[in-house]
Amino acid sequence: MTGTAPVPFTADDYEARMDRAARQAADAGLAGLLVAPGPDLVWLTGYAPPAVTERLTLLVLAAGREPVLVVPTLEAPDAEKATGAPALTLRDWTDGKDPYALTAALLDGRGRFGVSDNAWALHLLGLQQALPGTSYVSLTEALPMLRAVKDAAELERLAAAGAAADAAFEEIRNVRFSGRRESEVAADLAALLRRFGHAQVDFTIVASGPNGANPHHEAGDRRIERGDMVVLDFGGLKDGYGSDTSRTVHVGEPTEEERRVHDLVREAQEAGFRAVRPGAACQDVDRAARAVIAGAGYGAYFIHRTGHGIGVTTHEPPYMIEGEERPLVPGMCFSVEPGVYLPGRFGVRIEDIVTVTEDGGRRLNETEREMVIVD
């Protein structure tokens, strides 16, 4: 089961994104944006090079100017096939030529540019040498909200990815846990994500017993035992957009304390969700969830932010964390995932992806949040 194929993005969609990015750059006082291969380039143009190599590929965006994509000649045919290519001018360069001189001719020699976070130092230093009067700032620092507000088509893909992750959880809760290694259950989860349409699996955390107290535990050889709490956190990309959900299950009947801590985290997750509304600050979501856990005396054991944005990557701005005063806007999508982690004993995390609506929030994950008992 992979579901219905999403509505494809069009050249007009990519043109609008590039235009918006260039205008936001100008509003931020930048001469333009320089976008290397990676999530930003895919989001802006629909183009992903066949391989990321040492050869320079760079999208140059500046307000009032046509976007230009600098590409190696041997990859130009692939770039020409990208959905966003009709809105671009392609400038190709051959081996033996200087791609930085070609790119420098497109730039303001004394300008300050936003650069995508995953640009190679090799290329940035090459540009600095060609244009010593230029300066640079990371794209996340300069335009952190560039991809944060999703349009209807993006929300549809995120919802489908969330539904696929939910389907994977409904299947995994029925497999045997006790006596099996964490890595075996993690492999089951990865296979289920692919079965339900994920092209890329980014993580399958299976953290049993004391391993659950490590939020980013990598599934290993520990055999899951009856009496274990097991944190499941998994996600990846489906049709180019991310899923990320966490549920904590118990092998056999839990103790009173285990059930109490699970109920506390569930209550905190609900409080965080209910804090989602347009105009609220990102930190308000964190504060709402954290207040519940701190009020029960477990504040020292909630050791990470409450949430992160999601889109063409599984982690991106905005972040639900104290000090982030940026307001929530309809179309933003992010996780709400409080947790309690008791060293040497167990951990609990419950996570949904949530999108901001015109009057509140909507969950993109709908599996059971009550404690699930597994065998």
Short mmCIF file of C-alpha atoms in Angstrom, two decimals:
data_model
loop_
_atom_site.label_atom_id
_atom_site.label_comp_id
_atom_site.label_asym_id
_atom_site.label_seq_id
_atom_site.Cartn_x
_atom_site.Cartn_y
_atom_site.Cartn_z
CA MET A 1 0.00 0.00 0.00
CA THR A 2 1.53 3.33 -1.05
CA GLY A 3 -1.56 5.52 -1.39
CA THR A 4 -2.53 7.91 -4.14
CA ALA A 5 0.29 9.72 -5.92
CA PRO A 6 0.47 13.39 -4.88
CA VAL A 7 -0.30 16.27 -7.21
CA PRO A 8 3.03 17.12 -8.90
CA PHE A 9 4.66 20.47 -8.31
CA THR A 10 4.80 22.64 -11.46
CA ALA A 11 7.33 25.03 -12.97
CA ASP A 12 5.08 27.84 -11.72
CA ASP A 13 5.35 26.49 -8.16
CA TYR A 14 9.14 26.53 -8.32
CA GLU A 15 9.21 29.96 -9.95
CA ALA A 16 7.06 31.34 -7.13
CA ARG A 17 9.36 29.79 -4.50
CA MET A 18 12.48 31.26 -6.11
CA ASP A 19 10.84 34.67 -6.41
CA ARG A 20 9.74 34.57 -2.77
CA ALA A 21 13.23 33.53 -1.63
CA ALA A 22 14.87 36.35 -3.60
CA ARG A 23 12.46 38.93 -2.19
CA GLN A 24 12.95 37.68 1.37
CA ALA A 25 16.72 37.89 0.86
CA ALA A 26 16.43 41.50 -0.29
CA ASP A 27 14.19 42.32 2.69
CA ALA A 28 16.88 40.85 4.96
CA GLY A 29 19.49 43.17 3.44
CA LEU A 30 21.20 40.47 1.37
CA ALA A 31 22.48 40.84 -2.18
CA GLY A 32 21.15 37.39 -2.95
CA LEU A 33 21.17 33.69 -2.13
CA LEU A 34 23.62 30.98 -3.15
CA VAL A 35 22.08 27.52 -2.97
CA ALA A 36 24.16 24.35 -3.25
CA PRO A 37 22.83 20.81 -3.87
CA GLY A 38 20.63 19.64 -1.01
CA PRO A 39 17.13 20.13 0.36
CA ASP A 40 16.98 23.87 -0.40
CA LEU A 41 17.91 23.33 -4.06
CA VAL A 42 15.29 20.58 -4.44
CA TRP A 43 12.64 22.75 -2.78
CA LEU A 44 13.45 25.79 -4.92
CA THR A 45 13.96 24.11 -8.32
CA GLY A 46 13.00 20.44 -8.21
CA TYR A 47 16.58 19.59 -9.17
CA ALA A 48 18.74 17.07 -7.34
CA PRO A 49 22.09 16.41 -9.07
CA PRO A 50 22.69 12.75 -9.93
CA ALA A 51 25.65 12.79 -7.54
CA VAL A 52 27.07 15.36 -5.16
CA THR A 53 30.70 15.81 -6.23
CA GLU A 54 33.48 18.35 -5.95
CA ARG A 55 32.22 20.03 -9.13
CA LEU A 56 30.42 23.29 -8.38
CA THR A 57 26.62 23.37 -8.74
CA LEU A 58 25.07 26.58 -7.44
CA LEU A 59 21.75 28.39 -7.76
CA VAL A 60 22.11 32.17 -7.72
CA LEU A 61 19.03 34.14 -6.66
CA ALA A 62 18.73 37.93 -6.45
CA ALA A 63 15.66 40.14 -6.41
CA GLY A 64 14.85 41.62 -9.82
CA ARG A 65 17.13 39.20 -11.67
CA GLU A 66 16.39 35.91 -13.37
CA PRO A 67 17.55 32.90 -11.36
CA VAL A 68 20.73 31.28 -12.68
CA LEU A 69 21.85 27.72 -12.05
CA VAL A 70 25.57 27.11 -12.50
CA VAL A 71 26.16 23.44 -13.35
CA PRO A 72 28.93 21.23 -14.71
CA THR A 73 28.45 20.64 -18.44
CA LEU A 74 28.26 16.88 -17.97
CA GLU A 75 25.24 17.34 -15.66
CA ALA A 76 23.46 20.05 -17.66
CA PRO A 77 21.15 17.57 -19.45
CA ASP A 78 19.82 16.39 -16.07
CA ALA A 79 19.38 19.96 -14.84
CA GLU A 80 17.42 20.83 -18.00
CA LYS A 81 14.92 18.08 -17.14
CA ALA A 82 14.14 19.52 -13.69
CA THR A 83 10.57 20.73 -13.29
CA GLY A 84 11.74 24.20 -12.30
CA ALA A 85 14.22 24.54 -15.19
CA PRO A 86 11.89 26.68 -17.38
CA ALA A 87 12.12 29.40 -14.72
CA LEU A 88 15.95 29.30 -14.75
CA THR A 89 18.90 30.27 -16.88
CA LEU A 90 21.48 27.48 -16.98
CA ARG A 91 25.18 28.40 -17.09
CA ASP A 92 27.34 25.35 -17.57
CA TRP A 93 31.09 25.00 -17.19
CA THR A 94 33.51 22.34 -18.41
CA ASP A 95 36.35 20.64 -16.59
CA GLY A 96 39.47 22.76 -16.82
CA LYS A 97 37.53 26.03 -16.61
CA ASP A 98 37.17 28.14 -13.46
CA PRO A 99 33.60 27.83 -12.13
CA TYR A 100 34.22 30.52 -9.51
CA ALA A 101 35.06 33.11 -12.15
CA LEU A 102 31.85 32.17 -13.97
CA THR A 103 29.84 32.51 -10.78
CA ALA A 104 31.61 35.69 -9.69
CA ALA A 105 30.38 37.43 -12.83
CA LEU A 106 26.81 36.91 -11.57
CA LEU A 107 27.40 38.44 -8.14
CA ASP A 108 27.72 41.85 -6.56
CA GLY A 109 31.42 41.98 -5.75
CA ARG A 110 30.79 43.72 -2.43
CA GLY A 111 27.54 42.01 -1.50
CA ARG A 112 26.52 39.91 1.48
CA PHE A 113 24.93 36.61 0.48
CA GLY A 114 22.92 33.92 2.20
CA VAL A 115 24.43 30.49 1.59
CA SER A 116 22.66 27.16 2.00
CA ASP A 117 23.89 25.37 5.10
CA ASN A 118 25.28 22.34 3.28
CA ALA A 119 27.46 24.27 0.81
CA TRP A 120 30.99 22.89 0.70
CA ALA A 121 33.73 24.98 2.28
CA LEU A 122 35.73 24.29 -0.89
CA HIS A 123 33.20 26.25 -2.96
CA LEU A 124 32.62 29.06 -0.49
CA LEU A 125 36.36 29.63 -0.17
CA GLY A 126 36.67 29.59 -3.95
CA LEU A 127 34.08 32.34 -4.24
CA GLN A 128 35.74 34.37 -1.50
CA GLN A 129 39.02 34.17 -3.34
CA ALA A 130 37.38 35.27 -6.59
CA LEU A 131 35.42 38.06 -4.85
CA PRO A 132 37.30 39.08 -1.68
CA GLY A 133 34.83 41.93 -1.07
CA THR A 134 31.88 39.58 -0.53
CA SER A 135 30.63 38.18 2.78
CA TYR A 136 28.34 35.31 3.64
CA VAL A 137 25.79 34.16 6.19
CA SER A 138 24.13 30.76 6.56
CA LEU A 139 20.66 30.48 5.07
CA THR A 140 19.21 29.15 8.32
CA GLU A 141 20.53 32.19 10.17
CA ALA A 142 19.47 34.71 7.51
CA LEU A 143 16.11 33.24 6.44
CA PRO A 144 15.14 30.60 8.99
CA MET A 145 11.47 30.64 7.96
CA LEU A 146 12.08 30.31 4.20
CA ARG A 147 10.53 26.83 4.00
CA ALA A 148 8.55 26.96 7.24
CA VAL A 149 5.07 27.86 5.92
CA LYS A 150 3.74 25.05 3.73
CA ASP A 151 1.23 25.46 0.92
CA ALA A 152 -1.75 23.14 0.40
CA ALA A 153 0.17 20.69 -1.79
CA GLU A 154 2.99 20.44 0.73
CA LEU A 155 0.55 19.90 3.58
CA GLU A 156 -1.07 17.10 1.59
CA ARG A 157 2.29 15.35 1.25
CA LEU A 158 3.12 15.80 4.92
CA ALA A 159 -0.28 14.40 5.88
CA ALA A 160 0.28 11.39 3.63
CA ALA A 161 3.72 10.80 5.15
CA GLY A 162 2.20 10.99 8.62
CA ALA A 163 -0.52 8.53 7.69
CA ALA A 164 2.08 6.13 6.32
CA ALA A 165 4.06 6.32 9.56
CA ASP A 166 0.85 5.68 11.48
CA ALA A 167 0.19 2.60 9.35
CA ALA A 168 3.69 1.35 10.19
CA PHE A 169 3.01 1.76 13.92
CA GLU A 170 -0.30 -0.11 13.68
CA GLU A 171 1.61 -3.02 12.16
CA ILE A 172 4.65 -2.96 14.47
CA ARG A 173 2.54 -3.04 17.62
CA ASN A 174 1.40 -6.52 16.58
CA VAL A 175 4.86 -8.05 16.14
CA ARG A 176 6.68 -9.89 18.91
CA PHE A 177 9.04 -7.71 20.96
CA SER A 178 10.13 -9.92 23.87
CA GLY A 179 13.21 -12.01 23.19
CA ARG A 180 14.13 -10.08 20.05
CA ARG A 181 16.97 -7.62 19.56
CA GLU A 182 16.22 -3.92 19.23
CA SER A 183 17.91 -3.99 15.82
CA GLU A 184 15.47 -6.65 14.62
CA VAL A 185 12.43 -4.55 15.55
CA ALA A 186 14.10 -1.51 13.97
CA ALA A 187 14.54 -3.46 10.74
CA ASP A 188 10.85 -4.36 10.85
CA LEU A 189 9.98 -0.68 11.25
CA ALA A 190 12.17 0.35 8.32
CA ALA A 191 10.59 -2.31 6.11
CA LEU A 192 7.11 -1.14 7.12
CA LEU A 193 7.89 2.49 6.33
CA ARG A 194 9.03 1.45 2.87
CA ARG A 195 6.02 -0.79 2.44
CA PHE A 196 3.76 2.17 3.15
CA GLY A 197 5.44 4.40 0.59
CA HIS A 198 8.58 5.88 2.14
CA ALA A 199 11.43 6.19 -0.37
CA GLN A 200 13.88 7.09 2.40
CA VAL A 201 14.04 5.91 6.02
CA ASP A 202 15.93 8.42 8.15
CA PHE A 203 15.76 6.77 11.57
CA THR A 204 14.16 3.87 13.44
CA ILE A 205 14.88 4.30 17.14
CA VAL A 206 13.98 1.27 19.22
CA ALA A 207 15.11 2.00 22.78
CA SER A 208 14.19 -0.67 25.31
CA GLY A 209 14.40 -0.63 29.10
CA PRO A 210 17.29 1.57 30.31
CA ASN A 211 18.17 2.45 26.71
CA GLY A 212 14.92 4.43 26.59
CA ALA A 213 16.54 7.06 28.82
CA ASN A 214 18.75 8.04 25.84
CA PRO A 215 16.53 10.09 23.47
CA HIS A 216 18.72 9.32 20.43
CA HIS A 217 19.64 5.75 21.26
CA GLU A 218 20.65 3.69 18.22
CA ALA A 219 18.97 0.31 18.09
CA GLY A 220 21.50 -2.32 19.07
CA ASP A 221 21.88 -5.92 20.15
CA ARG A 222 20.08 -5.64 23.48
CA ARG A 223 17.35 -8.26 23.73
CA ILE A 224 14.00 -6.78 24.68
CA GLU A 225 12.58 -8.35 27.83
CA ARG A 226 9.16 -8.64 29.37
CA GLY A 227 8.69 -5.68 31.68
CA ASP A 228 10.54 -3.29 29.34
CA MET A 229 9.25 0.08 28.30
CA VAL A 230 10.22 0.60 24.62
CA VAL A 231 10.48 4.00 22.94
CA LEU A 232 9.77 3.85 19.19
CA ASP A 233 10.74 6.92 17.16
CA PHE A 234 10.79 6.60 13.39
CA GLY A 235 10.40 8.50 10.16
CA GLY A 236 11.75 9.39 6.76
CA LEU A 237 10.66 10.86 3.44
CA LYS A 238 7.60 9.93 1.38
CA ASP A 239 7.16 11.76 -1.93
CA GLY A 240 9.84 14.17 -0.79
CA TYR A 241 8.26 15.14 2.55
CA GLY A 242 8.96 13.96 6.06
CA SER A 243 7.34 11.82 8.70
CA ASP A 244 8.41 11.61 12.33
CA THR A 245 6.40 10.04 15.12
CA SER A 246 7.10 8.49 18.52
CA ARG A 247 5.10 6.11 20.64
CA THR A 248 6.20 4.30 23.79
CA VAL A 249 4.95 0.76 24.23
CA HIS A 250 5.31 -1.69 27.11
CA VAL A 251 6.16 -5.39 26.92
CA GLY A 252 3.63 -6.99 29.21
CA GLU A 253 1.92 -5.18 32.06
CA PRO A 254 3.58 -1.98 33.31
CA THR A 255 4.22 -1.00 36.89
CA GLU A 256 2.17 1.73 38.50
CA GLU A 257 5.09 4.18 38.15
CA GLU A 258 5.62 3.35 34.48
CA ARG A 259 1.97 3.93 33.76
CA ARG A 260 2.01 7.17 35.74
CA VAL A 261 5.01 8.55 33.84
CA HIS A 262 3.49 7.53 30.50
CA ASP A 263 0.22 9.28 31.41
CA LEU A 264 2.20 12.36 32.44
CA VAL A 265 3.97 12.56 29.09
CA ARG A 266 0.68 12.03 27.28
CA GLU A 267 -0.83 14.90 29.26
CA ALA A 268 2.18 17.10 28.44
CA GLN A 269 1.92 16.25 24.76
CA GLU A 270 -1.75 17.19 24.79
CA ALA A 271 -0.93 20.49 26.54
CA GLY A 272 1.70 21.28 23.91
CA PHE A 273 -0.76 20.52 21.13
CA ARG A 274 -3.45 22.71 22.68
CA ALA A 275 -0.99 25.63 22.82
CA VAL A 276 -0.72 25.61 19.01
CA ARG A 277 -2.58 28.54 17.47
CA PRO A 278 -1.74 31.41 15.10
CA GLY A 279 0.09 34.22 16.82
CA ALA A 280 1.33 32.14 19.74
CA ALA A 281 5.11 32.09 20.11
CA CYS A 282 7.01 28.91 19.35
CA GLN A 283 8.23 28.90 22.94
CA ASP A 284 4.63 28.81 24.18
CA VAL A 285 4.34 25.22 22.91
CA ASP A 286 7.49 24.25 24.79
CA ARG A 287 6.33 26.05 27.93
CA ALA A 288 2.92 24.37 27.92
CA ALA A 289 4.34 20.85 27.63
CA ARG A 290 7.22 21.50 30.03
CA ALA A 291 4.96 22.99 32.71
CA VAL A 292 3.02 19.72 32.99
CA ILE A 293 6.17 17.63 33.43
CA ALA A 294 7.86 20.10 35.78
CA GLY A 295 4.69 20.39 37.85
CA ALA A 296 4.80 16.66 38.51
CA GLY A 297 8.41 16.84 39.68
CA TYR A 298 10.05 15.40 36.55
CA GLY A 299 11.28 18.66 34.99
CA ALA A 300 14.95 17.67 35.27
CA TYR A 301 14.24 14.58 33.16
CA PHE A 302 12.78 16.42 30.15
CA ILE A 303 16.11 17.12 28.48
CA HIS A 304 15.33 18.34 24.95
CA ARG A 305 13.19 20.91 23.15
CA THR A 306 9.52 20.13 22.62
CA GLY A 307 9.62 20.18 18.85
CA HIS A 308 11.22 20.88 15.49
CA GLY A 309 9.93 21.84 12.08
CA ILE A 310 9.52 19.28 9.32
CA GLY A 311 9.18 19.46 5.55
CA VAL A 312 11.61 18.33 2.85
CA THR A 313 13.87 17.41 5.77
CA THR A 314 12.79 15.75 8.99
CA HIS A 315 14.43 18.46 11.13
CA GLU A 316 14.25 22.15 10.15
CA PRO A 317 13.05 25.48 11.60
CA PRO A 318 10.93 26.45 13.45
CA TYR A 319 11.92 24.99 16.81
CA MET A 320 9.61 24.77 19.81
CA ILE A 321 12.06 25.87 22.48
CA GLU A 322 12.36 28.47 25.22
CA GLY A 323 13.64 31.74 23.79
CA GLU A 324 12.11 31.27 20.34
CA GLU A 325 9.61 34.12 20.22
CA ARG A 326 8.77 33.83 16.52
CA PRO A 327 4.97 33.60 16.10
CA LEU A 328 3.21 30.54 14.75
CA VAL A 329 1.66 31.02 11.31
CA PRO A 330 -0.95 28.86 9.53
CA GLY A 331 0.87 26.30 7.39
CA MET A 332 3.81 25.78 9.74
CA CYS A 333 4.43 22.10 10.54
CA PHE A 334 6.43 20.79 13.49
CA SER A 335 6.66 18.02 16.05
CA VAL A 336 5.26 18.14 19.57
CA GLU A 337 7.30 15.51 21.44
CA PRO A 338 7.82 15.90 25.17
CA GLY A 339 9.57 13.12 27.04
CA VAL A 340 10.75 11.93 30.43
CA TYR A 341 14.06 10.05 30.67
CA LEU A 342 15.01 8.29 33.90
CA PRO A 343 18.70 7.25 33.71
CA GLY A 344 19.33 3.55 34.07
CA ARG A 345 15.62 2.78 34.16
CA PHE A 346 13.37 3.77 31.25
CA GLY A 347 12.16 6.62 29.08
CA VAL A 348 8.86 7.78 27.56
CA ARG A 349 8.30 9.98 24.51
CA ILE A 350 5.08 10.68 22.60
CA GLU A 351 5.31 12.64 19.35
CA ASP A 352 2.94 13.90 16.69
CA ILE A 353 3.52 16.18 13.74
CA VAL A 354 1.19 19.17 14.02
CA THR A 355 0.28 21.86 11.50
CA VAL A 356 -0.98 25.31 12.43
CA THR A 357 -4.49 26.05 11.12
CA GLU A 358 -6.43 29.29 10.98
CA ASP A 359 -7.83 28.74 14.47
CA GLY A 360 -5.57 26.24 16.20
CA GLY A 361 -3.66 23.12 15.25
CA ARG A 362 -4.22 19.81 13.48
CA ARG A 363 -2.40 16.58 14.19
CA LEU A 364 -0.92 14.67 11.26
CA ASN A 365 -0.49 11.54 13.41
CA GLU A 366 -3.51 9.82 14.88
CA THR A 367 -2.37 6.52 16.37
CA GLU A 368 -3.27 5.68 19.95
CA ARG A 369 -1.50 7.79 22.60
CA GLU A 370 -2.61 5.66 25.53
CA MET A 371 -0.06 3.07 26.59
CA VAL A 372 0.04 0.16 24.15
CA ILE A 373 0.85 -3.28 25.56
CA VAL A 374 2.89 -5.54 23.26
CA ASP A 375 4.10 -9.12 23.56
#
